[in-house]
mmCIF file of C-alpha atoms in Angstrom:
data_model
loop_
_atom_site.group_PDB
_atom_site.id
_atom_site.type_symbol
_atom_site.label_atom_id
_atom_site.label_comp_id
_atom_site.label_asym_id
_atom_site.label_seq_id
_atom_site.Cartn_x
_atom_site.Cartn_y
_atom_site.Cartn_z
ATOM 1 C CA MET A 1 0.000 0.000 0.000
ATOM 2 C CA LYS A 2 1.366 3.395 -0.923
ATOM 3 C CA ASP A 3 1.658 6.048 1.810
ATOM 4 C CA LEU A 4 -0.237 8.474 -0.389
ATOM 5 C CA ASN A 5 -3.266 6.182 -0.503
ATOM 6 C CA LEU A 6 -3.197 5.868 3.284
ATOM 7 C CA LEU A 7 -3.007 9.649 3.702
ATOM 8 C CA ASP A 8 -5.886 10.136 1.287
ATOM 9 C CA GLU A 9 -7.980 7.653 3.234
ATOM 10 C CA GLU A 10 -7.222 9.337 6.569
ATOM 11 C CA TRP A 11 -7.972 12.755 5.118
ATOM 12 C CA GLU A 12 -11.312 11.519 3.826
ATOM 13 C CA PHE A 13 -12.159 10.231 7.313
ATOM 14 C CA LEU A 14 -11.149 13.523 8.982
ATOM 15 C CA THR A 15 -13.091 15.733 6.572
ATOM 16 C CA GLY A 16 -16.115 13.499 7.106
ATOM 17 C CA PHE A 17 -16.683 15.460 10.339
ATOM 18 C CA LEU A 18 -17.090 18.697 8.365
ATOM 19 C CA PRO A 19 -20.312 19.931 6.741
ATOM 20 C CA LYS A 20 -21.077 18.592 3.277
ATOM 21 C CA ASP A 21 -20.538 21.959 1.592
ATOM 22 C CA TRP A 22 -17.276 22.821 3.359
ATOM 23 C CA ARG A 23 -15.364 22.974 0.090
ATOM 24 C CA GLU A 24 -17.926 25.251 -1.558
ATOM 25 C CA GLN A 25 -17.847 27.513 1.495
ATOM 26 C CA ALA A 26 -14.138 28.116 0.932
ATOM 27 C CA HIS A 27 -15.100 29.950 -2.267
ATOM 28 C CA ARG A 28 -18.201 31.650 -0.878
ATOM 29 C CA THR A 29 -16.377 33.106 2.125
ATOM 30 C CA GLY A 30 -13.417 34.329 0.092
ATOM 31 C CA ALA A 31 -10.858 31.926 1.511
ATOM 32 C CA LEU A 32 -10.193 30.467 -1.954
ATOM 33 C CA ARG A 33 -10.781 33.104 -4.607
ATOM 34 C CA ARG A 34 -8.013 31.905 -6.891
ATOM 35 C CA ALA A 35 -6.189 28.599 -7.117
ATOM 36 C CA ARG A 36 -2.760 30.195 -7.524
ATOM 37 C CA GLY A 37 -0.314 27.841 -5.782
ATOM 38 C CA ILE A 38 -3.163 26.114 -3.931
ATOM 39 C CA ALA A 39 -5.239 23.713 -6.012
ATOM 40 C CA ASP A 40 -8.393 23.428 -3.908
ATOM 41 C CA ALA A 41 -10.026 23.712 -0.482
ATOM 42 C CA ASP A 42 -8.468 20.409 0.671
ATOM 43 C CA CYS A 43 -5.016 21.760 -0.029
ATOM 44 C CA LEU A 44 -5.723 25.025 1.815
ATOM 45 C CA LEU A 45 -7.114 23.300 4.902
ATOM 46 C CA GLN A 46 -4.171 20.896 5.002
ATOM 47 C CA LEU A 47 -1.757 23.831 5.000
ATOM 48 C CA ILE A 48 -3.654 25.635 7.765
ATOM 49 C CA LEU A 49 -3.793 22.518 9.929
ATOM 50 C CA MET A 50 -0.088 21.836 9.359
ATOM 51 C CA HIS A 51 0.690 25.343 10.580
ATOM 52 C CA THR A 52 -1.669 25.521 13.562
ATOM 53 C CA ALA A 53 -1.917 21.931 14.790
ATOM 54 C CA THR A 54 1.779 21.057 14.694
ATOM 55 C CA GLY A 55 3.312 24.380 15.735
ATOM 56 C CA LEU A 56 5.278 24.761 12.501
ATOM 57 C CA SER A 57 6.178 28.287 11.472
ATOM 58 C CA LEU A 58 4.848 29.596 8.171
ATOM 59 C CA ARG A 59 8.218 29.004 6.532
ATOM 60 C CA GLN A 60 8.496 25.458 7.910
ATOM 61 C CA THR A 61 4.953 24.718 6.763
ATOM 62 C CA VAL A 62 5.538 25.659 3.129
ATOM 63 C CA VAL A 63 8.775 23.657 3.068
ATOM 64 C CA ARG A 64 7.010 20.575 4.430
ATOM 65 C CA ALA A 65 4.144 21.060 1.972
ATOM 66 C CA ARG A 66 6.498 20.838 -1.019
ATOM 67 C CA GLU A 67 7.717 17.330 -0.083
ATOM 68 C CA PRO A 68 4.409 15.477 -0.649
ATOM 69 C CA SER A 69 3.484 18.015 -3.371
ATOM 70 C CA ILE A 70 0.599 19.501 -1.402
ATOM 71 C CA ALA A 71 1.421 23.050 -2.501
ATOM 72 C CA ASP A 72 4.280 25.196 -3.735
ATOM 73 C CA ILE A 73 3.821 28.680 -2.294
ATOM 74 C CA SER A 74 5.808 31.144 -0.198
ATOM 75 C CA ASP A 75 5.332 31.768 3.510
ATOM 76 C CA VAL A 76 4.041 35.276 2.717
ATOM 77 C CA ALA A 77 1.415 33.805 0.391
ATOM 78 C CA LEU A 78 0.347 31.348 3.090
ATOM 79 C CA LEU A 79 -0.033 34.181 5.588
ATOM 80 C CA LYS A 80 -2.316 36.015 3.151
ATOM 81 C CA ARG A 81 -4.365 32.853 2.700
ATOM 82 C CA LEU A 82 -4.671 32.460 6.464
ATOM 83 C CA ARG A 83 -5.879 36.042 6.833
ATOM 84 C CA SER A 84 -8.583 35.551 4.226
ATOM 85 C CA SER A 85 -9.725 32.249 5.764
ATOM 86 C CA GLU A 86 -11.145 33.615 9.029
ATOM 87 C CA ALA A 87 -14.803 33.476 7.933
ATOM 88 C CA TRP A 88 -14.350 29.989 6.460
ATOM 89 C CA LEU A 89 -12.690 28.656 9.609
ATOM 90 C CA ARG A 90 -15.464 30.232 11.693
ATOM 91 C CA PHE A 91 -18.031 28.371 9.574
ATOM 92 C CA LEU A 92 -16.224 25.045 10.110
ATOM 93 C CA THR A 93 -15.839 25.662 13.854
ATOM 94 C CA SER A 94 -19.525 26.516 14.191
ATOM 95 C CA HIS A 95 -20.484 23.207 12.602
ATOM 96 C CA LEU A 96 -18.378 21.184 15.035
ATOM 97 C CA THR A 97 -19.301 22.871 18.297
ATOM 98 C CA GLU A 98 -22.179 21.463 20.329
ATOM 99 C CA ILE A 99 -22.751 24.582 22.426
ATOM 100 C CA ASN A 100 -25.444 25.719 20.004
ATOM 101 C CA GLN A 101 -27.495 22.724 21.171
ATOM 102 C CA MET A 102 -27.723 24.039 24.746
ATOM 103 C CA GLY A 103 -31.149 25.445 25.557
ATOM 104 C CA ILE A 104 -29.877 28.442 27.510
ATOM 105 C CA VAL A 105 -27.739 29.603 24.576
ATOM 106 C CA LYS A 106 -30.615 29.122 22.126
ATOM 107 C CA LYS A 107 -32.854 31.160 24.400
ATOM 108 C CA LEU A 108 -30.551 34.176 24.555
ATOM 109 C CA SER A 109 -28.603 34.236 21.276
ATOM 110 C CA PRO A 110 -31.360 35.669 19.018
ATOM 111 C CA GLN A 111 -31.686 38.801 21.185
ATOM 112 C CA ARG A 112 -28.200 39.127 22.638
ATOM 113 C CA ARG A 113 -24.596 38.755 21.583
ATOM 114 C CA ILE A 114 -23.196 36.273 24.126
ATOM 115 C CA ARG A 115 -19.435 36.724 24.432
ATOM 116 C CA VAL A 116 -16.908 34.727 26.448
ATOM 117 C CA VAL A 117 -14.084 36.998 27.623
ATOM 118 C CA ASP A 118 -10.692 35.546 28.467
ATOM 119 C CA ALA A 119 -6.951 36.033 28.230
ATOM 120 C CA THR A 120 -3.962 33.727 28.049
ATOM 121 C CA THR A 121 -0.206 34.221 28.216
ATOM 122 C CA VAL A 122 2.095 32.934 25.485
ATOM 123 C CA GLU A 123 5.832 33.053 24.958
ATOM 124 C CA GLU A 124 7.299 34.540 21.829
ATOM 125 C CA GLN A 125 8.517 31.978 19.319
ATOM 126 C CA GLY A 126 12.246 31.341 19.278
ATOM 127 C CA GLY A 127 12.755 31.273 23.033
ATOM 128 C CA ALA A 128 13.332 35.022 23.299
ATOM 129 C CA GLY A 129 11.815 34.952 26.758
ATOM 130 C CA THR A 130 9.257 37.666 25.998
ATOM 131 C CA ASP A 131 5.781 36.920 27.312
ATOM 132 C CA TRP A 132 2.679 38.201 25.590
ATOM 133 C CA ARG A 133 -0.936 38.214 26.711
ATOM 134 C CA VAL A 134 -3.705 37.400 24.260
ATOM 135 C CA HIS A 135 -7.003 39.095 25.171
ATOM 136 C CA TYR A 136 -9.944 37.796 23.172
ATOM 137 C CA THR A 137 -13.694 37.263 23.091
ATOM 138 C CA LEU A 138 -15.506 34.277 21.583
ATOM 139 C CA CYS A 139 -19.148 34.627 20.561
ATOM 140 C CA LEU A 140 -21.621 31.857 21.339
ATOM 141 C CA PRO A 141 -22.769 29.581 19.911
ATOM 142 C CA ASP A 142 -20.405 29.565 16.915
ATOM 143 C CA LEU A 143 -17.182 30.360 18.877
ATOM 144 C CA SER A 144 -16.316 33.170 16.460
ATOM 145 C CA CYS A 145 -13.540 35.446 17.699
ATOM 146 C CA ASP A 146 -14.917 38.993 17.427
ATOM 147 C CA PHE A 147 -12.234 40.815 19.434
ATOM 148 C CA PHE A 148 -8.508 40.318 19.785
ATOM 149 C CA GLU A 149 -5.775 42.333 21.457
ATOM 150 C CA LEU A 150 -2.146 41.476 22.061
ATOM 151 C CA THR A 151 -0.313 43.124 24.969
ATOM 152 C CA ASP A 152 2.819 42.418 26.957
ATOM 153 C CA GLU A 153 2.571 40.368 30.144
ATOM 154 C CA LYS A 154 1.699 43.503 32.140
ATOM 155 C CA GLY A 155 -1.522 44.047 30.200
ATOM 156 C CA GLY A 156 -4.163 43.264 32.826
ATOM 157 C CA GLU A 157 -7.380 41.325 32.365
ATOM 158 C CA THR A 158 -10.240 43.809 32.453
ATOM 159 C CA TYR A 159 -13.613 44.369 30.876
ATOM 160 C CA ARG A 160 -12.509 47.930 30.114
ATOM 161 C CA ARG A 161 -10.423 46.887 27.118
ATOM 162 C CA ILE A 162 -13.390 45.092 25.469
ATOM 163 C CA PRO A 163 -15.564 47.119 23.030
ATOM 164 C CA VAL A 164 -19.206 46.668 24.109
ATOM 165 C CA ARG A 165 -22.483 47.180 22.254
ATOM 166 C CA PRO A 166 -25.917 47.535 23.913
ATOM 167 C CA ALA A 167 -27.433 44.150 24.892
ATOM 168 C CA ASP A 168 -24.026 42.405 24.849
ATOM 169 C CA LEU A 169 -23.647 39.775 27.569
ATOM 170 C CA LEU A 170 -20.031 39.238 28.639
ATOM 171 C CA LEU A 171 -19.135 36.013 30.471
ATOM 172 C CA ALA A 172 -15.886 35.927 32.415
ATOM 173 C CA ASP A 173 -14.017 34.338 35.304
ATOM 174 C CA ARG A 174 -12.792 35.872 38.560
ATOM 175 C CA GLY A 175 -9.980 37.849 36.946
ATOM 176 C CA TYR A 176 -12.617 40.233 35.566
ATOM 177 C CA SER A 177 -14.496 40.557 38.871
ATOM 178 C CA ASN A 178 -13.924 44.214 39.750
ATOM 179 C CA ALA A 179 -16.134 47.275 40.006
ATOM 180 C CA ALA A 180 -14.378 49.456 37.410
ATOM 181 C CA GLY A 181 -14.659 46.903 34.617
ATOM 182 C CA ILE A 182 -18.265 45.967 35.366
ATOM 183 C CA ARG A 183 -19.185 49.658 35.490
ATOM 184 C CA ALA A 184 -17.642 50.164 32.034
ATOM 185 C CA VAL A 185 -19.831 47.397 30.586
ATOM 186 C CA ALA A 186 -22.953 48.751 32.290
ATOM 187 C CA GLU A 187 -22.312 52.282 31.022
ATOM 188 C CA ALA A 188 -22.022 50.910 27.468
ATOM 189 C CA GLY A 189 -25.443 49.239 27.785
ATOM 190 C CA GLY A 190 -24.154 45.682 28.202
ATOM 191 C CA ASP A 191 -24.471 43.068 30.929
ATOM 192 C CA VAL A 192 -21.966 40.846 32.713
ATOM 193 C CA LEU A 193 -22.032 37.339 34.135
ATOM 194 C CA VAL A 194 -18.846 36.833 36.116
ATOM 195 C CA ARG A 195 -17.499 34.508 38.822
ATOM 196 C CA TRP A 196 -17.489 36.599 41.998
ATOM 197 C CA ASN A 197 -14.207 37.422 43.738
ATOM 198 C CA SER A 198 -15.077 38.700 47.206
ATOM 199 C CA PHE A 199 -11.652 40.284 47.741
ATOM 200 C CA SER A 200 -11.369 42.316 44.523
ATOM 201 C CA PHE A 201 -15.090 43.083 44.223
ATOM 202 C CA PRO A 202 -16.778 43.715 47.599
ATOM 203 C CA LEU A 203 -20.564 43.889 47.356
ATOM 204 C CA GLN A 204 -23.209 45.713 49.314
ATOM 205 C CA THR A 205 -26.888 45.224 49.936
ATOM 206 C CA ILE A 206 -29.374 47.315 47.953
ATOM 207 C CA ASP A 207 -29.439 49.952 50.716
ATOM 208 C CA GLY A 208 -25.643 50.241 50.770
ATOM 209 C CA LYS A 209 -24.744 48.067 53.762
ATOM 210 C CA PRO A 210 -21.880 45.529 53.515
ATOM 211 C CA PHE A 211 -23.032 42.217 52.065
ATOM 212 C CA GLU A 212 -22.191 39.507 54.616
ATOM 213 C CA ALA A 213 -21.575 36.648 52.209
ATOM 214 C CA LEU A 214 -20.855 33.817 54.653
ATOM 215 C CA LYS A 215 -23.904 34.650 56.768
ATOM 216 C CA GLN A 216 -26.153 34.602 53.706
ATOM 217 C CA LEU A 217 -24.570 31.492 52.213
ATOM 218 C CA SER A 218 -25.279 29.506 55.351
ATOM 219 C CA GLN A 219 -28.921 29.556 54.229
ATOM 220 C CA LEU A 220 -28.169 27.669 51.022
ATOM 221 C CA PRO A 221 -29.622 24.155 50.809
ATOM 222 C CA LYS A 222 -27.348 21.176 50.138
ATOM 223 C CA ARG A 223 -28.879 20.897 46.680
ATOM 224 C CA GLY A 224 -30.217 23.834 44.721
ATOM 225 C CA CYS A 225 -29.322 27.504 44.442
ATOM 226 C CA ARG A 226 -30.353 30.935 45.673
ATOM 227 C CA GLU A 227 -29.839 34.516 44.671
ATOM 228 C CA TRP A 228 -29.454 37.840 46.476
ATOM 229 C CA LYS A 229 -30.015 41.368 45.217
ATOM 230 C CA VAL A 230 -26.767 43.280 45.673
ATOM 231 C CA SER A 231 -25.166 46.545 44.664
ATOM 232 C CA PHE A 232 -21.796 48.272 44.399
ATOM 233 C CA ALA A 233 -20.653 51.870 44.205
ATOM 234 C CA GLN A 234 -18.212 53.181 41.629
ATOM 235 C CA GLU A 235 -17.231 56.795 40.985
ATOM 236 C CA GLY A 236 -20.153 58.175 42.957
ATOM 237 C CA LYS A 237 -22.802 56.046 41.257
ATOM 238 C CA ARG A 238 -24.565 52.924 42.498
ATOM 239 C CA TYR A 239 -25.090 49.860 40.314
ATOM 240 C CA THR A 240 -27.272 46.864 41.107
ATOM 241 C CA GLY A 241 -27.106 43.192 40.242
ATOM 242 C CA ARG A 242 -27.693 39.677 41.535
ATOM 243 C CA LEU A 243 -25.391 37.225 43.245
ATOM 244 C CA CYS A 244 -26.322 33.627 42.448
ATOM 245 C CA GLY A 245 -24.864 30.861 44.577
ATOM 246 C CA ILE A 246 -24.793 27.086 44.815
ATOM 247 C CA ARG A 247 -22.968 24.684 47.121
ATOM 248 C CA LYS A 248 -20.192 22.514 45.760
ATOM 249 C CA GLY A 249 -20.084 18.815 46.472
ATOM 250 C CA ALA A 250 -17.750 17.517 49.169
ATOM 251 C CA VAL A 251 -15.088 16.372 46.693
ATOM 252 C CA ALA A 252 -15.087 19.660 44.761
ATOM 253 C CA THR A 253 -14.907 21.628 48.022
ATOM 254 C CA ALA A 254 -11.970 19.607 49.331
ATOM 255 C CA ARG A 255 -10.138 20.044 46.038
ATOM 256 C CA ALA A 256 -10.642 23.839 46.068
ATOM 257 C CA GLN A 257 -9.549 24.161 49.702
ATOM 258 C CA LYS A 258 -6.459 22.054 49.047
ATOM 259 C CA LYS A 259 -5.525 24.422 46.223
ATOM 260 C CA ILE A 260 -5.922 27.463 48.516
ATOM 261 C CA ARG A 261 -3.680 25.901 51.169
ATOM 262 C CA HIS A 262 -1.075 24.983 48.559
ATOM 263 C CA GLN A 263 -0.992 28.531 47.178
ATOM 264 C CA ALA A 264 -0.655 29.972 50.693
ATOM 265 C CA ARG A 265 2.316 27.697 51.450
ATOM 266 C CA LYS A 266 3.895 28.577 48.125
ATOM 267 C CA LYS A 267 3.654 32.298 48.909
ATOM 268 C CA GLN A 268 4.603 31.693 52.555
ATOM 269 C CA LYS A 269 1.382 33.295 53.800
ATOM 270 C CA GLN A 270 -1.272 32.361 56.314
ATOM 271 C CA VAL A 271 -4.322 30.586 54.923
ATOM 272 C CA ASN A 272 -7.275 32.967 54.685
ATOM 273 C CA GLU A 273 -10.102 31.324 56.650
ATOM 274 C CA GLU A 274 -12.792 33.280 54.796
ATOM 275 C CA ALA A 275 -11.410 32.085 51.463
ATOM 276 C CA LEU A 276 -11.491 28.488 52.727
ATOM 277 C CA LYS A 277 -15.154 28.809 53.671
ATOM 278 C CA LEU A 278 -16.115 30.536 50.420
ATOM 279 C CA ALA A 279 -14.380 27.734 48.492
ATOM 280 C CA ALA A 280 -17.401 25.560 49.322
ATOM 281 C CA PHE A 281 -19.570 27.611 46.943
ATOM 282 C CA ILE A 282 -19.827 28.721 43.334
ATOM 283 C CA LEU A 283 -20.841 32.393 43.315
ATOM 284 C CA VAL A 284 -21.701 34.247 40.124
ATOM 285 C CA PHE A 285 -22.526 37.959 39.868
ATOM 286 C CA THR A 286 -24.690 39.205 37.019
ATOM 287 C CA THR A 287 -26.412 42.403 35.978
ATOM 288 C CA VAL A 288 -28.972 40.481 33.896
ATOM 289 C CA SER A 289 -32.480 40.819 35.333
ATOM 290 C CA GLN A 290 -34.368 37.896 36.821
ATOM 291 C CA LYS A 291 -36.985 38.274 34.072
ATOM 292 C CA VAL A 292 -34.342 37.306 31.524
ATOM 293 C CA LEU A 293 -32.419 34.630 33.462
ATOM 294 C CA SER A 294 -33.322 32.716 36.589
ATOM 295 C CA ALA A 295 -30.632 31.861 39.144
ATOM 296 C CA GLU A 296 -30.441 28.328 37.741
ATOM 297 C CA GLU A 297 -29.971 29.684 34.214
ATOM 298 C CA VAL A 298 -27.254 32.088 35.372
ATOM 299 C CA LEU A 299 -25.277 29.174 36.807
ATOM 300 C CA GLU A 300 -25.934 27.054 33.714
ATOM 301 C CA LEU A 301 -24.604 29.824 31.471
ATOM 302 C CA TYR A 302 -21.512 30.150 33.636
ATOM 303 C CA ARG A 303 -20.941 26.427 33.115
ATOM 304 C CA VAL A 304 -20.863 27.082 29.350
ATOM 305 C CA ARG A 305 -18.188 29.745 29.878
ATOM 306 C CA TRP A 306 -16.106 27.286 31.867
ATOM 307 C CA GLN A 307 -16.231 24.760 29.033
ATOM 308 C CA ILE A 308 -14.710 27.349 26.680
ATOM 309 C CA GLU A 309 -11.858 27.955 29.109
ATOM 310 C CA LEU A 310 -11.187 24.232 29.403
ATOM 311 C CA ARG A 311 -11.073 23.976 25.619
ATOM 312 C CA PHE A 312 -8.531 26.776 25.370
ATOM 313 C CA LYS A 313 -6.417 25.171 28.093
ATOM 314 C CA HIS A 314 -6.470 21.965 26.064
ATOM 315 C CA LEU A 315 -5.239 23.930 23.070
ATOM 316 C CA LYS A 316 -2.357 25.333 25.097
ATOM 317 C CA SER A 317 -1.279 21.917 26.344
ATOM 318 C CA LEU A 318 -1.963 19.821 23.242
ATOM 319 C CA LEU A 319 -1.453 22.199 20.327
ATOM 320 C CA GLY A 320 0.773 24.915 21.754
ATOM 321 C CA LEU A 321 0.394 28.675 21.618
ATOM 322 C CA GLY A 322 4.062 29.501 21.249
ATOM 323 C CA CYS A 323 3.994 30.480 17.575
ATOM 324 C CA LEU A 324 1.424 33.261 17.747
ATOM 325 C CA PRO A 325 1.527 35.284 14.512
ATOM 326 C CA LYS A 326 1.878 38.912 15.588
ATOM 327 C CA TYR A 327 1.558 40.508 12.158
ATOM 328 C CA ASP A 328 -1.936 41.975 12.501
ATOM 329 C CA GLU A 329 -5.268 41.366 14.217
ATOM 330 C CA GLN A 330 -6.833 39.664 11.190
ATOM 331 C CA SER A 331 -4.189 36.954 10.984
ATOM 332 C CA CYS A 332 -4.329 36.478 14.771
ATOM 333 C CA ARG A 333 -8.108 36.035 14.726
ATOM 334 C CA ALA A 334 -7.846 33.528 11.882
ATOM 335 C CA TRP A 335 -5.108 31.687 13.774
ATOM 336 C CA ILE A 336 -7.300 31.426 16.887
ATOM 337 C CA GLN A 337 -10.186 30.083 14.770
ATOM 338 C CA ALA A 338 -7.846 27.495 13.246
ATOM 339 C CA LYS A 339 -6.658 26.451 16.728
ATOM 340 C CA LEU A 340 -10.265 26.019 17.866
ATOM 341 C CA LEU A 341 -11.000 23.950 14.768
ATOM 342 C CA CYS A 342 -8.008 21.717 15.536
ATOM 343 C CA GLY A 343 -9.213 21.192 19.089
ATOM 344 C CA LEU A 344 -12.738 20.327 17.962
ATOM 345 C CA LEU A 345 -11.461 17.855 15.376
ATOM 346 C CA ILE A 346 -9.274 16.174 17.995
ATOM 347 C CA GLU A 347 -12.250 15.879 20.357
ATOM 348 C CA ARG A 348 -14.361 14.344 17.606
ATOM 349 C CA LEU A 349 -11.607 11.869 16.715
ATOM 350 C CA MET A 350 -11.328 10.835 20.360
ATOM 351 C CA ARG A 351 -15.067 10.152 20.485
ATOM 352 C CA GLU A 352 -14.943 8.088 17.336
ATOM 353 C CA ALA A 353 -12.064 6.068 18.775
ATOM 354 C CA LYS A 354 -14.377 4.858 21.564
ATOM 355 C CA PHE A 355 -16.742 3.324 19.029
ATOM 356 C CA PHE A 356 -14.482 2.617 16.073
ATOM 357 C CA PHE A 357 -15.624 1.223 12.725
ATOM 358 C CA PRO A 358 -14.025 -2.235 12.112
ATOM 359 C CA TRP A 359 -14.206 -1.610 8.375
ATOM 360 C CA GLY A 360 -12.139 1.583 8.690
ATOM 361 C CA TYR A 361 -14.561 4.358 7.739
ATOM 362 C CA ARG A 362 -17.879 5.939 8.699
ATOM 363 C CA LEU A 363 -21.032 5.021 6.793
ATOM 364 C CA PRO A 364 -22.994 8.029 5.512
ATOM 365 C CA SER A 365 -25.970 6.976 7.612
ATOM 366 C CA SER A 366 -23.982 6.419 10.817
ATOM 367 C CA GLU A 367 -25.348 8.348 13.779
ATOM 368 C CA PRO A 368 -23.421 9.089 16.987
ATOM 369 C CA LEU A 369 -23.985 6.327 19.519
ATOM 370 C CA ALA A 370 -25.728 7.065 22.781
ATOM 371 C CA GLY A 371 -23.266 8.374 25.322
ATOM 372 C CA VAL A 372 -20.786 9.708 22.745
ATOM 373 C CA HIS A 373 -22.038 13.228 23.271
#
């Protein structure tokens, strides 16, 4: 058997996860306007995956591509192709993600732009020792990257650097839990849903008294959630919101408290007893009204945000973020979309491996087996 035949067979299996019209979409979205140096959509996607999934530089990618005669183009030409492929990659990513099947996302997405806000640190390629921070937002349900900013490692995580439109809903973790950033979103007409950090973002009751979190949380049942109307003051103005809470299970609580003790020992500090007690709860602050989202739905939507963060952590560990192209925002956004596509394809391959096909390929009528999703 020739290696080429084996590669063709594997490529056919991999692209079987993509929508039927994925090749046509390469032309419709402008990713493949002309076939100069790149014969077709298969060739273009192979080049993009070689670059993003393996950590090869643009120059290394085009050199590798010449050996099996995939394409004969320059690294500059490949960069231009990557830039123009953002919409196409977003289409492919949207097809593979299952977040659009979640009821809470379906409920909100027609009226609101749901955006996951996050940041991650990468090291400049070549071992120069320079750290960079990638600030980005991913829209749900299609995981499209609609904002990207690259700063040095001192560029802090804050809502204030994110452009906000009215009715935007920004989901974020504790690093974004501070009054100044939440105020900026509220003033722009948007809403937040953020994991509460009691130390960086102290809350008050509606009438301005300190919110005694531990006293209130003692009323939480072992199963189920509650919410409290809270407020905070910023620059002479008062803003209101809701704090939604739920108890963790015993195992999750023990794991969180162990992490707090480990960090205290590492920093040679005393363990904060209040932090240990709060570690037994998941607390989410939101400015979305109860008419729009119940407390249960607030916590469910936060769970979606956490899944995005896990996916990006997988990309850092499995696919690497050390070769970030820093040429312009368009190429960076396309690169992030390609990384997400790689991660989704890997997840789908892992699922298929659990219930493999003895004959070596998927039948057109094959449906995912129960439990695969």
